[in-house]
Amino acid sequence: MFRWANNDGKKKDPELFQTVSDGLKRLYRTKLFPLEDTYRFHDFHSPALEDADFDNKPMVLLVGQYSTGKTTFIRHLMEQDFPGMRIGPEPTTDSFIAVMHGDQESLIPGNALVVDPKKPFRKLNAFGNAFLNRFVCAQMPNPVLDSISIIDTPGILSGEKQRISRGYDFAAVLEWFAERVDRIILLFDAHKLDISDEFSEVIRALKNHEDKMRVVLNKADQIGTQQLMRVYGALMWSLGKIVNTPEVIRVYIGSFWAQPLLVADNRKLFEAEEQDLFRDIQGLPRNAALRKLNDLIKRARLAKVHAYIISALKKEMPNVFGKENKKKELIANLGEIYARIEKEQQISPGDFPKLSKMQEVLAGQDFTKFQGLKPKLVEAVEDMLANDIAKLMTLVRQEEAAMPSQVVQGGAFDGTMNGPFGHGYGEGAGEGIDELEWIVAKDKPTYDEIFYTLSPVNGKVSGAMAKKEMVKSKLPNNVLGKIWKLADVDKDGFLDDEEFALANHLIKVKLEGHELPADLPDHLVPPSKRGQ
């Protein structure tokens, strides 16, 4: 039990706990697990959490139909082959492959993996040998894997036959991973956009994890701009039918492999999208503790609702006769029990488990072994949600402040960070960064003509005079104010001919759709002001 969770009136110090994961483990063991265990939460929803679930690195789950480029995407991120990797136009990846960091390259089979207490996969044992024979862990030394682990999945196929022949519940396995990963990336091929029945089922199984989901429209370089617009619209329409949420899932468009672009018309778009996706993935280590905290809160809310449901069913059961008939009646009327609990306990409808799934699992349960409501167990979870979690948030912020530079590095992440191939290098305010001449000089004669029409005094124009010209750009005042601050290099409240030319250059940069720099780059400083 946390010392700062005791009601002894003393000041509670979160520094008593070394890490957030240590705090989460103790909270789970002492407050949440007893409630889960009492009301058989693990039989209905999700296996019990273990220490490895709290200690593991952030994980990225890749899901998609066959030949959408999932394995190639991993290869692109790491810039290195991994053990067990197979790439081809046909369905090549027939296994779940957890790509993780290791001192040397190795391939660990599923049955050995689920008995390793240091890996967060022990509870996958419940899916049986049919799954474990299709599950491996590829370990290798790679700087990307120092910060994250990546889960490659079998390509999703079409038709009932393929789904049955897997021998295990594919959607249930993906749902298990979805609960534990930090990011779910759904990959689509711009050339074959059809969403199969199994893929639809998988996306619906991930319904409670929309906050983790991102969509990648891959191989977009193989079609022209007009076709790409149509494909993007069709994808959004298809997703809208399956993912029933008012929010739009973020879609990244690009070609995620290290080959020349076939149609280079949208190169800048692909570069910008890749950078956005990379930034999203790079931020996972920094936000990992917060994600685990968020997942524990979601789990605790579900466990509390589950306890109310099970205890309500127990209360309705007869002591001696008619138990089986009453069980069938209760399952059929489960929706009414939901409504009653929602009203009595003031619980949001979104916290309740899916009705049809709950009815299906209840059909195989012995209601006589259910427990009645134990208020102390529920109160412990409520106290955890109301007090302990809030205090643990303080420790999360402290850890984030102590490790501000904790981002994914290496592989493709390093290729676009620095140098001339960094995103936006030599564009906008960065134009002319490598040139010996001042980049503004080529348009300065034009700007000088305007400058001398403003009647400069002692070679300078006042702010009022400069404003008359600058507002013709129709940019908002806050933007023009920033341009003025950047252009008035000597901070004297006036603009000379070079500073006026610089102001017009920055206006041009903004009008072309680029962002203004926070500080004036060295290459944009007027020649007469350098070295001052």
Coordinates of C-alpha atoms in Angstrom, one line a residue:
M1 CA 0.0 0.0 0.0
F2 CA 1.2 3.4 -0.8
R3 CA 2.3 5.4 2.2
W4 CA 0.8 8.5 0.7
A5 CA -2.5 6.7 0.4
N6 CA -2.9 6.3 4.1
N7 CA -5.4 8.6 5.8
D8 CA -3.1 9.5 8.6
G9 CA -3.3 13.3 8.1
K10 CA 0.4 13.5 7.3
K11 CA 1.8 15.0 4.1
K12 CA 2.0 12.4 1.4
D13 CA 5.1 12.3 -0.6
P14 CA 5.0 10.7 -4.0
E15 CA 8.8 10.6 -4.0
L16 CA 8.6 7.5 -1.8
F17 CA 8.1 5.6 -5.1
Q18 CA 11.0 5.4 -7.5
T19 CA 9.0 5.2 -10.7
V20 CA 5.5 5.6 -12.0
S21 CA 5.5 1.9 -13.1
D22 CA 6.3 0.9 -9.5
G23 CA 3.3 3.0 -8.3
L24 CA 1.0 1.5 -10.9
K25 CA 2.0 -2.0 -10.0
R26 CA 1.3 -1.4 -6.3
L27 CA -2.0 0.3 -7.0
Y28 CA -3.1 -2.6 -9.2
R29 CA -2.1 -5.3 -6.8
T30 CA -3.5 -3.7 -3.6
K31 CA -6.7 -2.0 -4.9
L32 CA -7.8 -3.2 -8.3
F33 CA -6.8 -6.8 -8.5
P34 CA -8.9 -7.9 -5.4
L35 CA -12.0 -6.5 -7.1
E36 CA -11.2 -8.2 -10.4
D37 CA -10.5 -11.5 -8.8
T38 CA -13.6 -11.5 -6.6
Y39 CA -16.0 -10.9 -9.6
R40 CA -14.2 -13.0 -12.2
F41 CA -13.2 -10.0 -14.3
H42 CA -10.5 -12.1 -16.0
D43 CA -13.0 -14.7 -17.3
F44 CA -15.0 -12.0 -19.0
H45 CA -12.7 -9.2 -20.2
S46 CA -9.0 -9.3 -19.9
P47 CA -6.4 -11.5 -18.1
A48 CA -4.8 -10.2 -14.9
L49 CA -1.9 -7.7 -15.4
E50 CA 1.6 -8.7 -14.5
D51 CA 4.7 -6.6 -13.6
A52 CA 6.0 -6.9 -17.2
D53 CA 2.9 -5.1 -18.4
F54 CA 3.9 -2.1 -16.4
D55 CA 7.7 -2.3 -17.1
N56 CA 7.7 -3.0 -20.8
K57 CA 8.7 -0.5 -23.5
P58 CA 6.1 1.3 -25.6
M59 CA 4.7 -1.1 -28.2
V60 CA 3.4 -0.3 -31.7
L61 CA 0.9 -2.8 -33.3
L62 CA 0.7 -3.0 -37.1
V63 CA -2.6 -4.3 -38.5
G64 CA -3.7 -4.5 -42.2
Q65 CA -4.7 -6.8 -45.0
Y66 CA -2.0 -8.8 -46.7
S67 CA 0.5 -7.0 -48.9
T68 CA -0.2 -3.5 -47.5
G69 CA 3.4 -3.2 -46.5
K70 CA 3.3 -3.9 -42.7
T71 CA 6.7 -5.8 -42.6
T72 CA 8.2 -3.4 -45.1
F73 CA 7.1 -0.5 -42.8
I74 CA 9.0 -2.1 -39.9
R75 CA 12.1 -2.6 -42.2
H76 CA 11.8 1.0 -43.2
L77 CA 11.7 2.3 -39.6
M78 CA 14.7 0.2 -38.5
E79 CA 16.7 0.2 -41.7
Q80 CA 17.6 -3.4 -41.0
D81 CA 16.2 -6.8 -41.6
F82 CA 14.9 -8.7 -38.6
P83 CA 14.9 -12.4 -37.9
G84 CA 11.9 -14.2 -39.4
M85 CA 11.1 -11.4 -41.8
R86 CA 9.4 -12.3 -45.1
I87 CA 8.2 -9.8 -47.7
G88 CA 6.2 -10.4 -50.8
P89 CA 3.0 -9.6 -52.8
E90 CA 1.3 -12.8 -51.5
P91 CA 0.3 -13.3 -47.8
T92 CA 3.8 -13.9 -46.4
T93 CA 3.7 -13.0 -42.7
D94 CA 1.6 -15.9 -41.2
S95 CA 2.7 -15.2 -37.6
F96 CA 2.5 -12.6 -35.0
I97 CA 6.1 -11.3 -34.6
A98 CA 7.1 -9.2 -31.7
V99 CA 10.2 -7.3 -32.8
M100 CA 12.1 -6.4 -29.6
H101 CA 15.6 -5.3 -28.5
G102 CA 18.2 -8.0 -27.7
D103 CA 22.0 -8.2 -27.4
Q104 CA 22.1 -10.6 -30.4
E105 CA 19.8 -11.7 -33.1
S106 CA 17.5 -14.5 -32.1
L107 CA 14.1 -16.0 -32.7
I108 CA 12.1 -17.1 -29.6
P109 CA 9.1 -19.4 -30.2
G110 CA 5.7 -18.6 -28.7
N111 CA 5.6 -21.5 -26.2
A112 CA 9.0 -20.3 -24.7
L113 CA 7.9 -16.7 -24.9
V114 CA 4.8 -17.1 -22.7
V115 CA 6.7 -18.5 -19.8
D116 CA 9.3 -15.7 -19.7
P117 CA 8.3 -13.4 -16.7
K118 CA 10.3 -10.5 -18.2
K119 CA 8.2 -10.4 -21.3
P120 CA 4.6 -9.0 -21.2
F121 CA 3.2 -12.0 -23.1
R122 CA 2.5 -14.6 -20.4
K123 CA -1.3 -14.3 -20.6
L124 CA -1.3 -15.1 -24.3
N125 CA -1.0 -18.7 -23.1
A126 CA -4.8 -18.8 -22.9
F127 CA -5.2 -18.7 -26.7
G128 CA -3.7 -22.2 -27.0
N129 CA -1.1 -23.9 -29.2
A130 CA -2.8 -23.0 -32.5
F131 CA -1.8 -19.4 -31.7
L132 CA 1.5 -20.0 -29.9
N133 CA 2.8 -21.9 -32.9
R134 CA 2.1 -18.7 -34.9
F135 CA 3.8 -16.4 -32.4
V136 CA 7.5 -15.6 -32.2
C137 CA 9.7 -12.9 -30.8
A138 CA 12.5 -11.5 -33.0
Q139 CA 15.3 -10.0 -30.9
M140 CA 18.1 -7.9 -32.3
P141 CA 20.3 -5.0 -31.5
N142 CA 18.9 -1.8 -33.1
P143 CA 18.7 1.8 -31.8
V144 CA 15.0 2.1 -32.7
L145 CA 14.3 -1.0 -30.5
D146 CA 16.0 0.7 -27.6
S147 CA 12.9 2.8 -27.1
I148 CA 10.0 0.9 -28.6
S149 CA 8.9 -2.7 -29.6
I150 CA 6.9 -3.4 -32.7
I151 CA 4.3 -6.1 -33.3
D152 CA 3.9 -7.4 -36.8
T153 CA 0.7 -9.3 -37.5
P154 CA -0.5 -11.8 -40.2
G155 CA -2.1 -10.2 -43.2
I156 CA -5.9 -10.1 -42.9
L157 CA -7.6 -12.2 -45.6
S158 CA -11.1 -12.3 -47.2
G159 CA -13.6 -15.1 -46.9
E160 CA -15.0 -17.3 -44.1
K161 CA -12.7 -20.2 -44.9
Q162 CA -9.5 -18.4 -44.1
R163 CA -10.9 -17.1 -40.9
I164 CA -11.9 -20.5 -39.6
S165 CA -8.6 -22.2 -40.7
R166 CA -6.5 -20.0 -38.4
G167 CA -7.4 -22.2 -35.5
Y168 CA -7.6 -19.3 -33.0
D169 CA -9.7 -16.2 -32.4
F170 CA -7.7 -13.7 -34.5
A171 CA -9.8 -10.7 -33.5
A172 CA -9.6 -11.6 -29.8
V173 CA -5.7 -11.9 -30.0
L174 CA -5.6 -8.4 -31.6
E175 CA -7.9 -7.0 -28.9
W176 CA -5.5 -8.5 -26.3
F177 CA -2.6 -6.7 -27.9
A178 CA -4.6 -3.5 -28.4
E179 CA -5.2 -3.2 -24.6
R180 CA -1.5 -3.3 -24.0
V181 CA 0.1 -1.4 -26.9
D182 CA 0.7 2.4 -27.1
R183 CA -0.1 2.9 -30.8
I184 CA -2.2 0.9 -33.3
I185 CA -1.3 1.5 -36.9
L186 CA -3.9 0.3 -39.5
L187 CA -2.2 0.1 -43.0
F188 CA -4.1 0.3 -46.2
D189 CA -2.8 -0.1 -49.8
A190 CA -3.8 2.7 -52.1
H191 CA -4.2 0.2 -54.9
K192 CA -6.6 -2.3 -53.2
L193 CA -8.7 -0.4 -50.7
D194 CA -11.5 -2.9 -50.2
I195 CA -12.0 -3.7 -46.5
S196 CA -12.7 -7.4 -46.0
D197 CA -15.2 -8.9 -43.6
E198 CA -12.4 -10.0 -41.3
F199 CA -10.7 -6.6 -41.4
S200 CA -14.1 -5.0 -40.5
E201 CA -14.4 -7.4 -37.6
V202 CA -10.9 -6.6 -36.4
I203 CA -11.5 -2.8 -36.5
R204 CA -14.7 -3.3 -34.5
A205 CA -12.8 -5.4 -32.0
L206 CA -10.5 -2.4 -31.5
K207 CA -13.5 -0.1 -30.9
N208 CA -12.5 0.9 -27.3
H209 CA -9.0 1.9 -28.4
E210 CA -9.7 4.7 -31.0
D211 CA -7.4 7.0 -29.1
K212 CA -4.4 4.7 -30.0
M213 CA -5.4 4.2 -33.6
R214 CA -3.7 5.9 -36.6
V215 CA -4.2 5.0 -40.3
V216 CA -1.6 4.8 -42.9
L217 CA -2.5 5.0 -46.6
N218 CA 0.6 3.2 -47.9
K219 CA 2.0 2.9 -51.5
A220 CA 0.4 6.3 -52.4
D221 CA 3.3 7.0 -54.8
Q222 CA 1.9 4.5 -57.2
I223 CA -1.1 6.7 -58.2
G224 CA -1.5 10.3 -59.4
T225 CA -2.9 13.2 -57.5
Q226 CA -6.4 12.9 -58.8
Q227 CA -6.6 9.2 -58.1
L228 CA -5.1 9.8 -54.7
M229 CA -7.8 12.2 -53.8
R230 CA -10.5 9.7 -54.8
V231 CA -8.8 6.9 -52.9
Y232 CA -8.4 9.1 -49.8
G233 CA -12.1 10.0 -49.9
A234 CA -13.1 6.4 -50.4
L235 CA -11.0 5.3 -47.4
M236 CA -12.5 8.0 -45.1
W237 CA -16.0 6.9 -46.2
S238 CA -15.3 3.2 -45.5
L239 CA -13.7 3.9 -42.1
G240 CA -16.7 6.1 -41.2
K241 CA -19.0 3.1 -41.7
I242 CA -16.9 0.9 -39.5
V243 CA -15.6 3.2 -36.8
N244 CA -18.7 4.8 -35.4
T245 CA -17.2 7.8 -33.8
P246 CA -17.8 11.5 -34.5
E247 CA -14.0 12.1 -34.5
V248 CA -12.0 11.4 -37.7
I249 CA -9.1 9.0 -37.3
R250 CA -5.8 10.6 -38.3
V251 CA -4.7 9.3 -41.8
Y252 CA -1.1 9.6 -42.9
I253 CA -0.5 9.4 -46.7
G254 CA 2.8 8.2 -48.1
S255 CA 5.1 5.5 -49.3
F256 CA 6.9 3.9 -46.4
W257 CA 9.9 2.1 -47.9
A258 CA 13.3 3.1 -49.1
Q259 CA 12.7 2.9 -52.8
P260 CA 12.3 5.7 -55.5
L261 CA 8.9 7.3 -55.7
L262 CA 7.0 6.0 -58.8
V263 CA 4.9 9.1 -59.1
A264 CA 6.8 12.0 -57.5
D265 CA 4.0 14.7 -57.9
N266 CA 3.2 14.6 -54.2
R267 CA 6.7 14.3 -52.8
K268 CA 6.3 17.3 -50.4
L269 CA 3.0 15.9 -49.1
F270 CA 4.6 12.5 -48.5
E271 CA 7.6 14.1 -46.7
A272 CA 5.3 16.2 -44.4
E273 CA 3.1 13.2 -43.6
E274 CA 6.1 11.0 -42.9
Q275 CA 7.5 13.6 -40.5
D276 CA 4.1 13.9 -38.7
L277 CA 3.9 10.1 -38.3
F278 CA 7.5 9.9 -37.1
R279 CA 6.9 12.6 -34.5
D280 CA 3.9 10.7 -33.3
I281 CA 5.9 7.5 -32.9
Q282 CA 8.9 9.3 -31.4
G283 CA 6.8 10.8 -28.7
L284 CA 5.6 7.3 -27.4
P285 CA 8.4 6.8 -24.9
R286 CA 7.8 10.2 -23.4
N287 CA 4.1 9.5 -23.0
A288 CA 4.4 5.8 -22.1
A289 CA 3.8 6.3 -18.3
L290 CA 0.7 8.5 -19.0
R291 CA -0.7 5.8 -21.4
K292 CA -0.3 3.1 -18.8
L293 CA -2.0 5.3 -16.2
N294 CA -4.8 6.0 -18.7
D295 CA -5.2 2.3 -19.5
L296 CA -5.4 1.4 -15.8
I297 CA -8.1 4.0 -15.3
K298 CA -10.1 2.5 -18.1
R299 CA -9.6 -0.9 -16.7
A300 CA -10.7 0.2 -13.2
R301 CA -13.9 1.8 -14.5
L302 CA -14.8 -1.3 -16.4
A303 CA -14.0 -3.5 -13.4
K304 CA -16.2 -1.4 -11.1
V305 CA -19.1 -1.7 -13.5
H306 CA -18.5 -5.4 -13.9
A307 CA -18.7 -5.9 -10.1
Y308 CA -22.1 -4.2 -10.1
I309 CA -23.3 -6.4 -12.9
I310 CA -22.2 -9.7 -11.3
S311 CA -23.5 -8.8 -7.9
A312 CA -26.8 -7.7 -9.4
L313 CA -27.1 -11.1 -11.1
K314 CA -26.2 -12.9 -7.9
K315 CA -28.9 -11.0 -6.0
E316 CA -31.6 -12.1 -8.5
M317 CA -30.7 -15.8 -8.3
P318 CA -33.0 -18.1 -6.3
N319 CA -31.4 -20.1 -3.5
V320 CA -32.8 -23.6 -4.4
F321 CA -35.1 -24.2 -7.4
G322 CA -35.3 -22.8 -10.9
K323 CA -31.7 -21.6 -11.1
E324 CA -31.2 -22.5 -14.8
N325 CA -34.4 -20.9 -16.0
K326 CA -33.7 -17.8 -13.9
K327 CA -30.2 -17.6 -15.4
K328 CA -31.6 -17.6 -19.0
E329 CA -34.1 -14.9 -18.0
L330 CA -31.4 -12.7 -16.5
I331 CA -29.2 -13.0 -19.6
A332 CA -32.1 -12.2 -21.8
N333 CA -32.9 -9.1 -19.7
L334 CA -29.4 -8.0 -19.2
G335 CA -30.1 -4.7 -20.9
E336 CA -32.6 -3.8 -18.2
I337 CA -30.1 -4.6 -15.5
Y338 CA -27.6 -2.3 -17.3
A339 CA -30.2 0.5 -17.2
R340 CA -31.0 0.0 -13.5
I341 CA -27.3 0.0 -12.5
E342 CA -26.7 3.1 -14.7
K343 CA -29.5 4.9 -12.9
E344 CA -28.7 3.7 -9.4
Q345 CA -24.9 4.2 -9.5
Q346 CA -24.8 7.2 -11.8
I347 CA -22.5 5.5 -14.2
S348 CA -22.0 6.6 -17.8
P349 CA -23.4 4.2 -20.5
G350 CA -20.0 4.2 -22.2
D351 CA -18.5 2.5 -19.2
F352 CA -20.6 -0.7 -19.6
P353 CA -19.2 -3.7 -21.5
K354 CA -20.8 -4.6 -24.9
L355 CA -24.1 -6.2 -24.2
S356 CA -24.0 -9.1 -26.7
K357 CA -20.5 -10.1 -25.7
M358 CA -21.4 -10.1 -22.0
Q359 CA -24.5 -12.2 -22.7
E360 CA -22.4 -14.7 -24.7
V361 CA -19.8 -15.1 -21.8
L362 CA -22.5 -15.3 -19.1
A363 CA -24.1 -18.2 -20.9
G364 CA -21.2 -20.4 -19.9
Q365 CA -20.9 -19.2 -16.3
D366 CA -22.2 -20.7 -13.1
F367 CA -24.2 -17.9 -11.5
T368 CA -24.3 -19.7 -8.1
K369 CA -20.5 -19.0 -7.7
F370 CA -20.9 -15.3 -8.3
Q371 CA -20.3 -13.0 -5.3
G372 CA -22.6 -10.4 -3.8
L373 CA -21.6 -6.8 -3.7
K374 CA -18.7 -6.1 -1.3
P375 CA -18.7 -2.3 -0.8
K376 CA -15.1 -2.2 0.6
L377 CA -13.7 -3.6 -2.6
V378 CA -15.6 -1.1 -4.7
E379 CA -14.7 1.8 -2.4
A380 CA -11.0 0.9 -2.6
V381 CA -11.2 1.3 -6.4
E382 CA -13.2 4.5 -6.2
D383 CA -10.5 5.9 -3.8
M384 CA -7.8 4.8 -6.2
L385 CA -9.6 6.7 -9.0
A386 CA -10.4 9.8 -7.0
N387 CA -7.2 10.2 -5.0
D388 CA -4.3 7.9 -5.7
I389 CA -4.3 8.3 -9.5
A390 CA -4.4 12.1 -9.1
K391 CA -1.3 12.0 -6.9
L392 CA 0.5 9.6 -9.2
M393 CA -0.1 12.1 -12.0
T394 CA 2.4 14.4 -10.2
L395 CA 5.0 11.7 -10.4
V396 CA 4.3 11.3 -14.1
R397 CA 5.0 15.0 -14.7
Q398 CA 8.2 14.8 -12.7
E399 CA 9.4 11.8 -14.8
E400 CA 8.6 13.7 -18.0
A401 CA 10.4 16.8 -16.8
A402 CA 13.5 14.7 -15.9
M403 CA 13.6 13.0 -19.3
P404 CA 12.5 15.7 -21.8
S405 CA 14.6 14.3 -24.6
Q406 CA 13.3 10.7 -24.4
V407 CA 12.4 10.1 -28.0
V408 CA 12.9 7.2 -30.5
Q409 CA 16.2 7.5 -32.3
G410 CA 18.1 5.6 -35.0
G411 CA 17.0 4.0 -38.3
A412 CA 14.7 6.2 -40.5
F413 CA 14.1 8.6 -37.6
D414 CA 17.7 9.9 -37.9
G415 CA 17.7 10.2 -41.7
T416 CA 15.4 13.2 -41.9
M417 CA 16.4 15.1 -38.7
N418 CA 19.5 17.0 -39.8
G419 CA 21.2 18.1 -43.0
P420 CA 19.9 19.1 -46.3
F421 CA 17.3 16.2 -46.4
G422 CA 15.6 17.3 -43.3
H423 CA 11.9 18.1 -43.8
G424 CA 11.6 21.7 -45.0
Y425 CA 15.3 22.3 -45.3
G426 CA 16.0 25.2 -47.7
E427 CA 12.4 26.1 -47.9
G428 CA 10.4 29.1 -46.5
A429 CA 12.5 30.9 -43.9
G430 CA 15.3 28.3 -44.5
E431 CA 15.7 29.3 -48.2
G432 CA 19.2 30.5 -48.9
I433 CA 20.7 28.8 -45.8
D434 CA 23.7 27.4 -47.8
E435 CA 24.2 30.4 -50.1
L436 CA 27.0 32.9 -49.7
E437 CA 24.9 35.8 -50.8
W438 CA 22.0 37.2 -48.7
I439 CA 18.9 35.5 -50.1
V440 CA 16.9 38.7 -49.8
A441 CA 19.3 40.6 -52.1
K442 CA 17.8 39.1 -55.3
D443 CA 14.4 40.8 -54.7
K444 CA 15.8 43.8 -53.0
P445 CA 15.7 46.2 -56.0
T446 CA 11.9 45.6 -56.2
Y447 CA 11.6 46.2 -52.4
D448 CA 13.8 49.3 -52.7
E449 CA 11.4 50.9 -55.2
I450 CA 8.6 50.6 -52.6
F451 CA 10.9 51.7 -49.8
Y452 CA 11.7 55.1 -51.4
T453 CA 8.0 55.8 -52.1
L454 CA 7.5 55.9 -48.4
S455 CA 9.6 59.0 -47.9
P456 CA 12.4 57.7 -45.7
V457 CA 14.1 60.1 -43.3
N458 CA 17.8 59.6 -42.7
G459 CA 17.5 56.3 -44.7
K460 CA 14.8 54.8 -42.5
V461 CA 11.0 54.6 -42.5
S462 CA 8.8 54.8 -39.4
G463 CA 6.6 52.0 -38.1
A464 CA 3.5 53.9 -39.3
M465 CA 4.8 54.2 -42.8
A466 CA 5.9 50.6 -43.0
K467 CA 2.6 49.5 -41.7
K468 CA 0.7 51.1 -44.6
E469 CA 2.7 48.9 -47.0
M470 CA 2.8 45.7 -44.9
V471 CA -1.0 45.6 -44.3
K472 CA -1.5 45.3 -48.1
S473 CA -0.5 41.7 -47.7
K474 CA -3.8 41.1 -45.9
L475 CA -2.0 39.1 -43.2
P476 CA -3.5 39.4 -39.7
N477 CA -2.0 41.9 -37.3
N478 CA -0.5 39.3 -35.0
V479 CA 1.5 37.8 -38.0
L480 CA 2.6 41.3 -39.2
G481 CA 3.6 42.1 -35.6
K482 CA 5.9 39.1 -35.5
I483 CA 7.4 40.0 -38.9
W484 CA 8.1 43.5 -37.6
K485 CA 9.9 42.1 -34.6
L486 CA 12.0 39.8 -36.8
A487 CA 12.8 42.5 -39.4
D488 CA 13.6 45.3 -36.9
V489 CA 17.0 43.7 -36.2
D490 CA 18.6 46.7 -34.4
K491 CA 15.3 47.3 -32.4
D492 CA 15.3 51.0 -33.0
G493 CA 11.6 51.2 -34.0
F494 CA 12.5 52.0 -37.7
L495 CA 13.3 50.0 -40.8
D496 CA 16.2 50.8 -43.1
D497 CA 16.3 49.6 -46.7
E498 CA 17.7 46.2 -45.7
E499 CA 15.3 45.6 -42.9
F500 CA 12.4 46.7 -45.0
A501 CA 13.4 44.2 -47.7
L502 CA 13.7 41.5 -45.0
A503 CA 10.2 42.3 -43.8
N504 CA 8.8 41.9 -47.3
H505 CA 10.8 38.7 -47.7
L506 CA 9.2 37.3 -44.5
I507 CA 5.7 38.4 -45.8
K508 CA 6.4 36.4 -49.0
V509 CA 7.5 33.4 -46.9
K510 CA 4.2 33.5 -44.9
L511 CA 2.1 34.0 -48.0
E512 CA 3.6 30.9 -49.6
G513 CA 2.3 28.8 -46.7
H514 CA 5.5 28.5 -44.6
E515 CA 5.8 29.1 -40.9
L516 CA 7.8 32.1 -39.5
P517 CA 10.8 31.3 -37.4
A518 CA 10.7 32.1 -33.7
D519 CA 14.1 33.8 -34.0
L520 CA 15.7 35.3 -37.1
P521 CA 18.1 32.7 -38.7
D522 CA 21.7 33.8 -39.2
H523 CA 21.5 33.6 -43.0
L524 CA 18.6 36.1 -43.0
V525 CA 20.3 38.8 -40.9
P526 CA 21.1 41.8 -43.2
P527 CA 24.8 42.1 -44.2
S528 CA 25.2 45.4 -42.5
K529 CA 23.8 44.1 -39.2
R530 CA 26.0 41.0 -39.0
G531 CA 28.6 40.9 -36.2
Q532 CA 26.8 43.6 -34.2

